[in-house]
């Protein structure tokens, strides 16, 4: 980072943090008491603050990483600044922990972009800073910066683990992956992704060597033809059944293997992945979740995919491969027909965007969910097209982890899409300055609307005197 870029980055990060603090103050003036899931998280953290580490609310489904970190930050700060009484571990103080995590996420997003796009000499320091700012205010993540939820800390430790993996510090990465797992159990999938990216790099090198040996330079592991895919899968099978290669991969990824073993030990001991309220968080094969994620990604990445060139390429692809797209359509219709689940929370809680999306779109008619298949196919094609710069082995590792983290979820919840979206967005080719500006402006508008609704458009339920607010 040169001098000018360092000053620009410091200004962007400081300015973002200052504006976030002002917004944080406004939200806490309007909302002093715990809201939504905070009614479980805040009392639990306060119990830890008072040393009651054996007390546990059975409605909490995640491990106590958030509460342990909160106590580890708040208690020393209280001693240092002489805070006493209700200030220590108050709702506002606990929420501020996530504001600190957001600053850490800003820095990690910048470092990840520098590492992932270091070969792109055309990318200026200003573009890196602008892209970092855009991802730092990604609406779904940014909103929960201001409430005492697990999302900001979960993203922080997972991105940190990914960064250490990229630098080859795999023991540190696995340790940070464990911290992410303590915030949300499904983050174990992204530790597996880190291991998978290491394996993918070695496989890519071996595949290139294989092509050179056969002097078959016309076939590239980045192309997408059917014959190439068959050859790649055949190579993958033959390479992975070799004991020598398995030993090599084990030596490279053993810290992640240990972490996964710890995870399975936890699942066996706990009797499941969920800690508390299991009745509302049952795993199932909810295949349409993948379609929802692709649509979510297309919506927040529209400056990169809704271009005349992309649409033209998609239409050409449709014309060239009608049988393939017909088969994908039939499979998609079948998965929607047999594997669509509607969680009771989705239908009952009118404080979330997903409630209105489901009611206004999916419940308009029984056929709507099937009529959206062309949208899903375009979103899926765009998703795959933007990842063409990555090796097929990396893409395979990412898609497997994406499927593992989305499909078992019965509840349609946009918070579950934050990490897979960020990893996708970090790894696509660096967009032009114009598209970055459009993306940032779009995120700012979405945030402004969301916070306006949350703060000013309150309402009450007929059977309750509590003030209700719209949110993600």
Short mmCIF file of C-alpha atoms in Angstrom, two decimals:
data_model
loop_
_atom_site.label_atom_id
_atom_site.label_comp_id
_atom_site.label_asym_id
_atom_site.label_seq_id
_atom_site.Cartn_x
_atom_site.Cartn_y
_atom_site.Cartn_z
CA UNK A 1 0.00 0.00 0.00
CA UNK A 2 1.63 3.23 -1.12
CA UNK A 3 1.32 6.52 0.72
CA UNK A 4 -1.63 7.92 -1.23
CA UNK A 5 -3.56 4.66 -1.04
CA UNK A 6 -2.83 4.37 2.70
CA UNK A 7 -4.23 7.84 3.32
CA UNK A 8 -7.26 7.09 1.13
CA UNK A 9 -7.91 3.81 2.92
CA UNK A 10 -7.58 5.44 6.35
CA UNK A 11 -9.98 8.20 5.33
CA UNK A 12 -12.54 5.73 3.95
CA UNK A 13 -12.38 3.44 6.96
CA UNK A 14 -12.45 6.29 9.50
CA UNK A 15 -15.27 8.07 7.67
CA UNK A 16 -17.33 4.89 7.46
CA UNK A 17 -16.79 4.14 11.14
CA UNK A 18 -17.71 7.72 12.14
CA UNK A 19 -20.94 7.65 10.11
CA UNK A 20 -21.72 4.22 11.55
CA UNK A 21 -21.23 5.59 15.06
CA UNK A 22 -23.67 8.43 14.34
CA UNK A 23 -26.23 5.98 12.98
CA UNK A 24 -25.54 3.69 15.93
CA UNK A 25 -26.32 6.55 18.34
CA UNK A 26 -29.56 7.35 16.51
CA UNK A 27 -30.70 3.73 16.61
CA UNK A 28 -29.89 3.34 20.30
CA UNK A 29 -31.80 6.49 21.18
CA UNK A 30 -34.88 5.07 19.47
CA UNK A 31 -34.38 1.46 20.51
CA UNK A 32 -33.00 1.14 24.03
CA UNK A 33 -34.41 -2.28 24.85
CA UNK A 34 -33.45 -5.58 23.20
CA UNK A 35 -35.35 -6.26 19.98
CA UNK A 36 -36.11 -9.49 18.09
CA UNK A 37 -33.37 -12.10 18.72
CA UNK A 38 -31.64 -9.66 21.07
CA UNK A 39 -34.14 -10.65 23.77
CA UNK A 40 -32.23 -13.95 23.93
CA UNK A 41 -28.69 -12.76 23.14
CA UNK A 42 -28.50 -9.76 25.48
CA UNK A 43 -29.61 -11.52 28.73
CA UNK A 44 -27.28 -14.41 27.93
CA UNK A 45 -24.31 -12.06 27.50
CA UNK A 46 -25.26 -10.23 30.69
CA UNK A 47 -25.34 -13.55 32.56
CA UNK A 48 -21.77 -14.20 31.36
CA UNK A 49 -20.83 -10.66 32.41
CA UNK A 50 -21.89 -11.53 35.95
CA UNK A 51 -19.91 -14.77 35.91
CA UNK A 52 -22.89 -17.10 35.46
CA UNK A 53 -21.26 -19.22 32.76
CA UNK A 54 -23.45 -22.26 33.43
CA UNK A 55 -26.66 -20.34 32.75
CA UNK A 56 -28.02 -20.95 29.25
CA UNK A 57 -31.20 -19.91 27.46
CA UNK A 58 -32.60 -23.00 25.68
CA UNK A 59 -33.99 -20.79 22.88
CA UNK A 60 -30.47 -19.88 21.70
CA UNK A 61 -29.32 -22.09 18.84
CA UNK A 62 -25.68 -20.97 18.43
CA UNK A 63 -22.56 -21.59 20.51
CA UNK A 64 -21.42 -18.90 23.01
CA UNK A 65 -18.68 -17.29 20.90
CA UNK A 66 -20.42 -13.91 20.76
CA UNK A 67 -20.93 -13.75 24.53
CA UNK A 68 -17.38 -14.85 25.36
CA UNK A 69 -15.86 -12.24 23.05
CA UNK A 70 -18.22 -9.59 24.43
CA UNK A 71 -17.18 -10.29 28.01
CA UNK A 72 -13.53 -10.36 26.93
CA UNK A 73 -13.89 -6.86 25.45
CA UNK A 74 -16.34 -5.17 27.82
CA UNK A 75 -14.85 -6.28 31.14
CA UNK A 76 -11.31 -4.97 30.50
CA UNK A 77 -12.78 -1.76 29.00
CA UNK A 78 -14.95 -1.28 32.11
CA UNK A 79 -11.92 -1.71 34.35
CA UNK A 80 -9.80 0.62 32.21
CA UNK A 81 -12.36 3.43 31.99
CA UNK A 82 -13.91 2.96 35.42
CA UNK A 83 -17.38 2.04 34.19
CA UNK A 84 -19.72 0.64 36.79
CA UNK A 85 -23.35 -0.24 37.25
CA UNK A 86 -25.77 -0.47 34.36
CA UNK A 87 -23.27 0.80 31.76
CA UNK A 88 -21.26 -2.42 31.83
CA UNK A 89 -22.82 -5.00 29.53
CA UNK A 90 -25.81 -2.78 28.79
CA UNK A 91 -27.67 -3.38 25.54
CA UNK A 92 -25.95 -0.43 23.88
CA UNK A 93 -22.51 -1.53 25.03
CA UNK A 94 -23.06 -5.05 23.74
CA UNK A 95 -24.29 -3.73 20.39
CA UNK A 96 -21.13 -1.66 20.11
CA UNK A 97 -19.12 -4.90 19.96
CA UNK A 98 -20.54 -5.47 16.48
CA UNK A 99 -19.53 -1.97 15.44
CA UNK A 100 -15.95 -2.93 16.33
CA UNK A 101 -16.33 -6.11 14.30
CA UNK A 102 -17.55 -4.04 11.36
CA UNK A 103 -14.34 -2.01 11.44
CA UNK A 104 -12.38 -5.26 11.44
CA UNK A 105 -14.45 -6.53 8.51
CA UNK A 106 -13.65 -3.37 6.55
CA UNK A 107 -9.93 -3.99 6.96
CA UNK A 108 -10.22 -7.71 6.15
CA UNK A 109 -12.23 -7.04 3.00
CA UNK A 110 -9.49 -4.69 1.81
CA UNK A 111 -6.70 -7.19 2.53
CA UNK A 112 -8.62 -9.99 0.82
CA UNK A 113 -9.08 -7.92 -2.33
CA UNK A 114 -5.41 -7.02 -2.39
CA UNK A 115 -4.47 -10.69 -2.09
CA UNK A 116 -7.06 -12.11 -4.48
CA UNK A 117 -6.48 -9.52 -7.21
CA UNK A 118 -2.76 -8.92 -6.77
CA UNK A 119 -2.08 -9.96 -10.39
CA UNK A 120 -4.49 -7.35 -11.73
CA UNK A 121 -2.09 -4.49 -12.41
CA UNK A 122 -4.84 -2.36 -13.96
CA UNK A 123 -6.67 -2.11 -10.64
CA UNK A 124 -5.95 1.19 -8.92
CA UNK A 125 -5.76 1.82 -5.20
CA UNK A 126 -8.88 3.98 -5.44
CA UNK A 127 -10.81 1.07 -6.97
CA UNK A 128 -9.68 -1.27 -4.20
CA UNK A 129 -10.83 1.20 -1.56
CA UNK A 130 -14.12 1.83 -3.34
CA UNK A 131 -14.83 -1.89 -3.66
CA UNK A 132 -13.98 -2.40 0.02
CA UNK A 133 -16.35 0.39 1.00
CA UNK A 134 -19.08 -1.16 -1.12
CA UNK A 135 -18.76 -4.59 0.46
CA UNK A 136 -18.47 -3.09 3.95
CA UNK A 137 -21.92 -1.53 3.56
CA UNK A 138 -23.45 -4.62 1.95
CA UNK A 139 -27.05 -4.11 3.17
CA UNK A 140 -27.83 -7.43 4.81
CA UNK A 141 -24.58 -7.46 6.76
CA UNK A 142 -24.45 -3.73 7.50
CA UNK A 143 -27.92 -3.65 9.07
CA UNK A 144 -27.03 -6.23 11.70
CA UNK A 145 -23.94 -4.24 12.65
CA UNK A 146 -26.26 -2.17 14.82
CA UNK A 147 -27.99 -5.01 16.67
CA UNK A 148 -26.55 -7.61 19.03
CA UNK A 149 -26.58 -10.49 16.56
CA UNK A 150 -23.90 -13.03 15.66
CA UNK A 151 -23.49 -11.97 12.01
CA UNK A 152 -20.70 -9.37 12.24
CA UNK A 153 -18.48 -11.57 14.42
CA UNK A 154 -19.24 -14.63 12.32
CA UNK A 155 -18.17 -12.78 9.15
CA UNK A 156 -15.08 -11.35 10.86
CA UNK A 157 -13.61 -14.69 11.95
CA UNK A 158 -14.55 -16.46 8.71
CA UNK A 159 -13.00 -13.77 6.50
CA UNK A 160 -9.92 -13.71 8.75
CA UNK A 161 -9.61 -17.50 8.41
CA UNK A 162 -9.93 -17.20 4.62
CA UNK A 163 -7.23 -14.51 4.52
CA UNK A 164 -4.81 -16.65 6.55
CA UNK A 165 -5.56 -19.60 4.28
CA UNK A 166 -4.67 -17.52 1.21
CA UNK A 167 -1.34 -16.63 2.84
CA UNK A 168 -0.66 -20.29 3.67
CA UNK A 169 -1.01 -19.92 7.47
CA UNK A 170 -3.28 -22.94 7.77
CA UNK A 171 -2.94 -23.57 11.49
CA UNK A 172 -3.93 -19.96 12.19
CA UNK A 173 -6.72 -20.26 9.64
CA UNK A 174 -8.11 -23.38 11.32
CA UNK A 175 -7.96 -21.69 14.74
CA UNK A 176 -9.88 -18.68 13.38
CA UNK A 177 -12.27 -21.11 11.70
CA UNK A 178 -12.93 -22.59 15.14
CA UNK A 179 -13.75 -19.07 16.42
CA UNK A 180 -16.16 -18.65 13.51
CA UNK A 181 -17.71 -22.01 14.37
CA UNK A 182 -18.24 -20.76 17.94
CA UNK A 183 -20.31 -17.90 16.51
CA UNK A 184 -22.33 -20.05 14.10
CA UNK A 185 -22.01 -23.78 13.64
CA UNK A 186 -22.52 -23.69 9.86
CA UNK A 187 -19.24 -21.75 9.54
CA UNK A 188 -17.50 -25.11 9.67
CA UNK A 189 -18.42 -25.31 5.99
CA UNK A 190 -16.17 -22.33 5.23
CA UNK A 191 -13.29 -23.98 7.07
CA UNK A 192 -13.83 -26.93 4.70
CA UNK A 193 -13.85 -24.42 1.84
CA UNK A 194 -10.43 -23.15 2.95
CA UNK A 195 -9.13 -26.72 2.85
CA UNK A 196 -10.84 -27.22 -0.50
CA UNK A 197 -9.20 -24.13 -1.97
CA UNK A 198 -5.78 -25.50 -0.95
CA UNK A 199 -6.56 -28.83 -2.59
CA UNK A 200 -7.99 -27.04 -5.66
CA UNK A 201 -4.74 -25.13 -6.14
CA UNK A 202 -2.71 -28.35 -6.16
CA UNK A 203 -5.19 -30.04 -8.48
CA UNK A 204 -5.02 -27.13 -10.90
CA UNK A 205 -1.23 -27.36 -11.03
CA UNK A 206 -1.40 -31.12 -11.60
CA UNK A 207 -4.03 -30.69 -14.32
CA UNK A 208 -1.89 -28.15 -16.16
CA UNK A 209 1.03 -30.56 -16.00
CA UNK A 210 -1.20 -33.34 -17.33
CA UNK A 211 -2.23 -31.20 -20.29
CA UNK A 212 1.37 -30.29 -21.07
CA UNK A 213 2.39 -33.95 -20.99
CA UNK A 214 -0.26 -34.81 -23.54
CA UNK A 215 0.53 -31.70 -25.56
CA UNK A 216 -3.15 -30.90 -25.59
CA UNK A 217 -3.02 -27.17 -25.07
CA UNK A 218 -6.34 -26.62 -26.87
CA UNK A 219 -8.20 -28.03 -23.90
CA UNK A 220 -8.19 -25.81 -20.86
CA UNK A 221 -9.40 -26.60 -17.37
CA UNK A 222 -11.24 -23.27 -17.44
CA UNK A 223 -13.40 -24.06 -20.41
CA UNK A 224 -16.91 -25.26 -19.89
CA UNK A 225 -17.62 -27.81 -22.62
CA UNK A 226 -19.14 -31.16 -21.72
CA UNK A 227 -16.14 -33.18 -22.97
CA UNK A 228 -13.76 -31.05 -20.93
CA UNK A 229 -15.87 -31.61 -17.83
CA UNK A 230 -15.77 -35.38 -18.32
CA UNK A 231 -12.00 -35.27 -18.69
CA UNK A 232 -11.64 -33.14 -15.57
CA UNK A 233 -13.85 -35.45 -13.50
CA UNK A 234 -11.93 -38.49 -14.73
CA UNK A 235 -8.65 -36.81 -13.81
CA UNK A 236 -10.04 -35.80 -10.41
CA UNK A 237 -11.12 -39.37 -9.62
CA UNK A 238 -7.80 -40.89 -10.67
CA UNK A 239 -5.78 -38.27 -8.83
CA UNK A 240 -7.68 -38.51 -5.56
CA UNK A 241 -7.59 -42.31 -5.29
CA UNK A 242 -3.80 -42.26 -5.32
CA UNK A 243 -2.51 -42.99 -1.78
CA UNK A 244 0.50 -40.74 -2.38
CA UNK A 245 -1.71 -37.81 -3.31
CA UNK A 246 -4.02 -38.44 -0.37
CA UNK A 247 -1.05 -38.32 2.01
CA UNK A 248 0.09 -35.05 0.40
CA UNK A 249 -3.36 -33.50 0.78
CA UNK A 250 -3.62 -34.69 4.38
CA UNK A 251 -0.26 -33.11 5.20
CA UNK A 252 -1.42 -29.82 3.63
CA UNK A 253 -4.85 -29.66 5.25
CA UNK A 254 -4.43 -31.45 8.58
CA UNK A 255 -5.38 -28.38 10.70
CA UNK A 256 -8.75 -28.27 8.92
CA UNK A 257 -9.15 -32.01 9.28
CA UNK A 258 -8.65 -31.66 13.05
CA UNK A 259 -11.24 -28.87 13.12
CA UNK A 260 -13.76 -30.98 11.20
CA UNK A 261 -13.12 -33.86 13.61
CA UNK A 262 -13.86 -31.49 16.51
CA UNK A 263 -17.08 -30.46 14.75
CA UNK A 264 -18.24 -34.07 14.34
CA UNK A 265 -17.34 -34.70 17.97
CA UNK A 266 -19.54 -31.77 18.95
CA UNK A 267 -22.43 -33.00 16.77
CA UNK A 268 -22.18 -36.50 18.28
CA UNK A 269 -22.01 -35.19 21.85
CA UNK A 270 -24.72 -32.57 21.33
CA UNK A 271 -26.99 -34.91 19.42
CA UNK A 272 -27.24 -32.48 16.51
CA UNK A 273 -25.81 -29.28 15.08
CA UNK A 274 -28.30 -26.94 16.81
CA UNK A 275 -27.64 -26.10 20.45
CA UNK A 276 -31.04 -24.92 21.66
CA UNK A 277 -34.43 -24.62 19.94
CA UNK A 278 -34.18 -27.59 17.55
CA UNK A 279 -37.89 -27.79 16.77
CA UNK A 280 -37.68 -24.53 14.79
CA UNK A 281 -34.37 -25.33 13.10
CA UNK A 282 -34.77 -28.76 11.58
CA UNK A 283 -32.48 -29.70 8.69
CA UNK A 284 -34.11 -30.74 5.42
CA UNK A 285 -33.34 -30.98 1.70
CA UNK A 286 -34.62 -27.54 0.73
CA UNK A 287 -33.19 -27.39 -2.81
CA UNK A 288 -35.01 -24.16 -3.77
CA UNK A 289 -32.80 -22.39 -1.20
CA UNK A 290 -30.08 -22.54 -3.85
CA UNK A 291 -32.43 -20.79 -6.30
CA UNK A 292 -33.21 -18.12 -3.69
CA UNK A 293 -29.50 -17.55 -3.11
CA UNK A 294 -28.80 -17.21 -6.83
CA UNK A 295 -31.63 -14.68 -7.11
CA UNK A 296 -30.34 -12.82 -4.04
CA UNK A 297 -26.86 -12.73 -5.59
CA UNK A 298 -28.18 -11.54 -8.94
CA UNK A 299 -30.16 -8.78 -7.22
CA UNK A 300 -27.18 -7.41 -5.30
CA UNK A 301 -24.76 -7.94 -8.19
CA UNK A 302 -26.97 -6.55 -10.94
CA UNK A 303 -24.39 -3.93 -12.11
CA UNK A 304 -22.10 -6.84 -13.04
CA UNK A 305 -24.60 -9.19 -14.67
CA UNK A 306 -27.47 -7.15 -16.11
CA UNK A 307 -25.50 -5.78 -19.02
CA UNK A 308 -26.34 -6.05 -22.74
CA UNK A 309 -23.23 -8.16 -23.31
CA UNK A 310 -24.14 -10.65 -20.55
CA UNK A 311 -27.74 -10.97 -21.73
CA UNK A 312 -26.56 -11.49 -25.31
CA UNK A 313 -24.13 -14.21 -24.19
CA UNK A 314 -26.88 -15.94 -22.24
CA UNK A 315 -29.22 -15.96 -25.26
CA UNK A 316 -26.43 -17.36 -27.42
CA UNK A 317 -25.82 -20.07 -24.83
CA UNK A 318 -29.54 -20.92 -24.84
CA UNK A 319 -29.53 -21.25 -28.60
CA UNK A 320 -26.41 -23.42 -28.65
CA UNK A 321 -27.46 -25.81 -25.87
CA UNK A 322 -31.27 -26.20 -25.96
CA UNK A 323 -31.20 -29.79 -24.68
CA UNK A 324 -29.02 -28.90 -21.68
CA UNK A 325 -31.22 -25.97 -20.66
CA UNK A 326 -34.37 -28.04 -21.17
CA UNK A 327 -32.95 -30.68 -18.83
CA UNK A 328 -32.01 -28.01 -16.26
CA UNK A 329 -35.53 -26.60 -16.48
CA UNK A 330 -37.16 -29.99 -15.91
CA UNK A 331 -34.88 -30.74 -12.94
CA UNK A 332 -35.55 -27.29 -11.45
CA UNK A 333 -39.32 -27.72 -11.78
CA UNK A 334 -39.10 -31.11 -10.10
CA UNK A 335 -36.97 -29.80 -7.20
CA UNK A 336 -39.40 -26.92 -6.65
CA UNK A 337 -42.36 -29.27 -6.79
CA UNK A 338 -41.01 -31.86 -4.36
CA UNK A 339 -38.66 -29.91 -2.09
CA UNK A 340 -40.22 -26.51 -1.39
CA UNK A 341 -40.65 -25.94 2.34
CA UNK A 342 -42.30 -22.98 4.03
CA UNK A 343 -41.14 -22.34 7.59
CA UNK A 344 -43.74 -21.21 10.12
CA UNK A 345 -41.62 -18.12 10.93
CA UNK A 346 -41.73 -17.04 7.28
CA UNK A 347 -45.53 -16.98 7.31
CA UNK A 348 -46.03 -15.59 10.80
CA UNK A 349 -43.52 -12.76 11.28
CA UNK A 350 -44.42 -9.63 9.28
CA UNK A 351 -41.35 -7.71 10.49
CA UNK A 352 -39.06 -9.15 7.81
CA UNK A 353 -38.61 -8.47 4.11
CA UNK A 354 -38.89 -12.20 3.40
CA UNK A 355 -42.47 -12.22 4.74
CA UNK A 356 -43.54 -9.64 2.16
CA UNK A 357 -41.55 -11.19 -0.67
CA UNK A 358 -43.19 -14.53 0.00
CA UNK A 359 -46.69 -13.07 0.34
CA UNK A 360 -46.49 -10.60 -2.55
CA UNK A 361 -44.67 -12.90 -4.99
CA UNK A 362 -44.81 -16.59 -4.15
CA UNK A 363 -48.30 -16.67 -2.66
CA UNK A 364 -49.96 -14.77 -5.50
CA UNK A 365 -50.59 -18.04 -7.30
CA UNK A 366 -49.50 -21.66 -7.02
CA UNK A 367 -47.75 -21.43 -10.39
CA UNK A 368 -45.56 -18.43 -9.53
CA UNK A 369 -42.80 -20.53 -7.99
CA UNK A 370 -42.57 -22.50 -11.24
CA UNK A 371 -42.76 -19.44 -13.49
CA UNK A 372 -39.65 -18.06 -11.77
CA UNK A 373 -37.49 -20.92 -13.11
CA UNK A 374 -36.22 -18.85 -16.10
CA UNK A 375 -35.07 -16.18 -13.62
CA UNK A 376 -33.24 -18.82 -11.60
CA UNK A 377 -31.58 -20.22 -14.72
CA UNK A 378 -30.36 -16.80 -15.82
CA UNK A 379 -29.15 -16.06 -12.29
CA UNK A 380 -27.33 -19.42 -12.19
CA UNK A 381 -25.76 -18.90 -15.61
CA UNK A 382 -24.60 -15.40 -14.63
CA UNK A 383 -23.23 -16.74 -11.36
CA UNK A 384 -21.20 -19.40 -13.20
CA UNK A 385 -20.12 -16.97 -15.92
CA UNK A 386 -18.65 -14.48 -13.44
CA UNK A 387 -16.61 -17.27 -11.82
CA UNK A 388 -15.00 -18.41 -15.10
CA UNK A 389 -11.74 -16.77 -14.06
CA UNK A 390 -11.42 -19.33 -11.23
CA UNK A 391 -10.24 -22.87 -11.84
CA UNK A 392 -12.89 -25.55 -12.17
CA UNK A 393 -11.53 -27.21 -9.02
CA UNK A 394 -11.92 -24.01 -6.98
CA UNK A 395 -15.42 -23.54 -8.37
CA UNK A 396 -16.28 -27.13 -7.49
CA UNK A 397 -15.09 -26.64 -3.89
CA UNK A 398 -17.07 -23.41 -3.57
CA UNK A 399 -20.28 -24.85 -5.06
CA UNK A 400 -20.12 -27.92 -2.80
CA UNK A 401 -19.78 -25.64 0.25
CA UNK A 402 -22.53 -23.35 -1.04
CA UNK A 403 -24.88 -26.32 -1.37
CA UNK A 404 -23.92 -27.58 2.09
CA UNK A 405 -24.59 -24.23 3.76
CA UNK A 406 -27.87 -23.32 2.01
CA UNK A 407 -29.88 -26.41 1.12
CA UNK A 408 -30.28 -27.88 4.66
CA UNK A 409 -31.88 -24.63 5.88
CA UNK A 410 -35.66 -24.78 6.05
CA UNK A 411 -36.13 -21.07 6.83
CA UNK A 412 -35.68 -18.51 4.05
CA UNK A 413 -33.42 -16.04 5.85
CA UNK A 414 -31.22 -13.57 3.97
CA UNK A 415 -28.65 -13.54 6.79
CA UNK A 416 -27.68 -17.08 5.82
CA UNK A 417 -26.58 -15.76 2.41
CA UNK A 418 -24.10 -13.15 3.68
CA UNK A 419 -20.92 -15.24 3.76
CA UNK A 420 -21.42 -17.18 0.51
CA UNK A 421 -22.24 -13.89 -1.22
CA UNK A 422 -19.14 -12.10 0.12
CA UNK A 423 -16.84 -14.96 -0.90
CA UNK A 424 -18.42 -14.98 -4.36
CA UNK A 425 -18.16 -11.22 -4.73
CA UNK A 426 -14.53 -11.16 -3.60
CA UNK A 427 -13.55 -13.76 -6.19
CA UNK A 428 -15.23 -12.45 -9.33
CA UNK A 429 -13.16 -10.37 -11.78
CA UNK A 430 -12.66 -6.84 -10.58
CA UNK A 431 -15.48 -4.66 -11.98
CA UNK A 432 -15.06 -1.37 -13.81
CA UNK A 433 -15.14 1.90 -11.89
CA UNK A 434 -18.57 2.78 -13.30
CA UNK A 435 -20.10 -0.50 -12.14
CA UNK A 436 -18.53 -0.14 -8.71
CA UNK A 437 -20.08 3.32 -8.35
CA UNK A 438 -23.50 2.00 -9.39
CA UNK A 439 -23.16 -0.90 -6.94
CA UNK A 440 -22.18 1.42 -4.08
CA UNK A 441 -25.02 3.84 -4.86
CA UNK A 442 -27.47 0.95 -4.93
CA UNK A 443 -26.29 -0.38 -1.56
CA UNK A 444 -26.55 3.10 -0.03
CA UNK A 445 -30.13 3.48 -1.29
CA UNK A 446 -31.13 0.04 0.04
CA UNK A 447 -29.55 0.83 3.42
CA UNK A 448 -31.23 4.23 3.58
CA UNK A 449 -34.66 2.73 2.86
CA UNK A 450 -34.14 -0.08 5.37
CA UNK A 451 -33.02 2.18 8.20
CA UNK A 452 -35.79 4.67 7.45
CA UNK A 453 -38.41 1.93 7.69
CA UNK A 454 -36.79 0.49 10.81
CA UNK A 455 -36.66 3.80 12.65
CA UNK A 456 -39.76 5.63 11.43
CA UNK A 457 -42.37 3.15 10.16
CA UNK A 458 -43.15 1.36 13.39
CA UNK A 459 -46.36 -0.53 14.01
CA UNK A 460 -48.10 -2.62 16.66
CA UNK A 461 -49.66 -6.05 16.63
CA UNK A 462 -53.33 -6.21 17.75
CA UNK A 463 -52.55 -8.40 20.76
CA UNK A 464 -49.41 -6.56 21.91
CA UNK A 465 -48.40 -3.09 23.13
CA UNK A 466 -44.80 -3.50 21.96
CA UNK A 467 -43.50 -1.40 19.08
CA UNK A 468 -42.62 -3.51 16.03
CA UNK A 469 -40.13 -2.53 13.31
CA UNK A 470 -39.36 -3.65 9.76
CA UNK A 471 -35.97 -5.26 9.22
CA UNK A 472 -34.04 -7.79 7.14
#
